[in-house]
Coordinates of C-alpha atoms in Angstrom, one line a residue:
M1 CA 0.0 0.0 0.0
K2 CA 1.2 3.5 -0.8
E3 CA -0.2 6.8 0.5
L4 CA -1.8 8.8 -2.3
F5 CA -2.4 11.8 0.0
K6 CA -3.6 12.8 3.5
T7 CA -6.2 15.4 4.4
N8 CA -8.7 16.5 7.0
D9 CA -11.2 17.2 4.3
P10 CA -13.8 14.3 4.0
V11 CA -15.2 15.8 0.8
L12 CA -11.8 15.6 -0.9
L13 CA -11.4 12.0 0.3
S14 CA -14.8 11.1 -1.1
W15 CA -14.1 12.8 -4.4
A16 CA -10.7 11.1 -4.8
Q17 CA -12.2 7.6 -4.0
A18 CA -15.0 8.2 -6.5
L19 CA -12.5 9.3 -9.1
L20 CA -10.4 6.2 -8.6
A21 CA -13.4 3.9 -8.4
G22 CA -14.5 5.2 -11.8
E23 CA -11.1 4.0 -13.2
N24 CA -11.5 0.6 -11.4
I25 CA -8.7 1.4 -8.9
D26 CA -9.3 0.4 -5.3
S27 CA -8.4 2.8 -2.5
W28 CA -8.8 2.8 1.3
V29 CA -9.1 5.5 3.9
L30 CA -6.8 5.0 6.9
D31 CA -7.0 6.7 10.3
Q32 CA -10.7 7.4 9.9
H33 CA -11.6 5.7 13.2
T34 CA -8.6 7.3 15.0
S35 CA -10.0 10.7 13.9
V36 CA -13.4 9.8 15.4
L37 CA -11.8 8.7 18.7
E38 CA -10.0 12.1 19.1
G39 CA -13.4 13.8 18.9
S40 CA -13.6 14.5 15.2
I41 CA -11.9 17.9 15.6
G42 CA -9.8 17.3 12.6
A43 CA -6.5 17.0 14.4
I44 CA -5.6 13.7 12.8
P45 CA -5.6 13.7 9.0
R46 CA -7.0 10.7 7.2
R47 CA -4.8 9.0 4.6
L48 CA -6.0 7.7 1.2
V49 CA -3.9 4.7 0.1
G50 CA -3.9 2.4 -2.9
A51 CA -2.2 -0.8 -4.0
D52 CA 1.5 -0.4 -4.9
E53 CA 0.9 -1.6 -8.5
D54 CA -1.9 1.0 -9.0
Y55 CA 0.1 3.9 -7.5
P56 CA 1.5 5.5 -10.7
R57 CA -1.9 5.4 -12.4
A58 CA -3.8 6.5 -9.3
R59 CA -1.4 9.4 -8.7
A60 CA -1.8 10.6 -12.3
I61 CA -5.6 10.4 -12.2
I62 CA -5.8 12.4 -8.9
D63 CA -3.3 14.9 -10.2
Q64 CA -5.2 15.4 -13.5
G65 CA -8.5 15.7 -11.5
R66 CA -7.0 18.3 -9.2
A67 CA -5.6 20.3 -12.2
E68 CA -9.0 20.3 -13.8
L69 CA -10.7 21.5 -10.6
D70 CA -8.1 24.2 -9.9
G71 CA -8.1 25.3 -13.6
R72 CA -4.4 24.5 -14.0
P73 CA -2.8 22.9 -17.1
P74 CA -2.4 19.1 -16.6
G75 CA 1.0 18.1 -15.3
Q76 CA 1.6 21.3 -13.4
A77 CA 2.8 20.6 -9.9
V78 CA 0.6 21.0 -6.9
D79 CA 2.1 22.6 -3.7
V80 CA 1.9 20.7 -0.5
D81 CA 1.2 21.9 3.0
R82 CA 1.8 18.9 5.3
G83 CA 1.2 21.1 8.4
S84 CA -2.5 21.4 7.6
G85 CA -2.8 17.7 6.7
N86 CA -3.9 18.6 3.1
S87 CA -2.1 17.1 0.2
A88 CA -2.9 15.8 -3.3
A89 CA 0.3 14.8 -5.2
A90 CA 3.3 12.5 -4.7
P91 CA 5.4 12.8 -2.7
T92 CA 3.0 15.2 -1.0
P93 CA 1.2 18.0 -3.0
Q94 CA -0.7 20.9 -1.6
V95 CA -4.5 21.0 -1.7
A96 CA -6.2 24.4 -1.2

């Protein structure tokens, strides 16, 4: 399993899982129950992971989807802000 990104945003997680499922790529959300145990205040980011063999394709699909949402040309890098727990590209891109 490889981490695709981590975030505190449940909508972003749902969007990414739906995007990957549409391409027949399985993904799993980790740390979801840990986040609930800490009171759902968003202090613990949830991680979206996928199978090692699907990682390059999954990464490309998520990156292309983010570029379309952000109005950027495909292939343009996404910044990462690990401190906020938001990320969208390998090794760890920034999600606004």
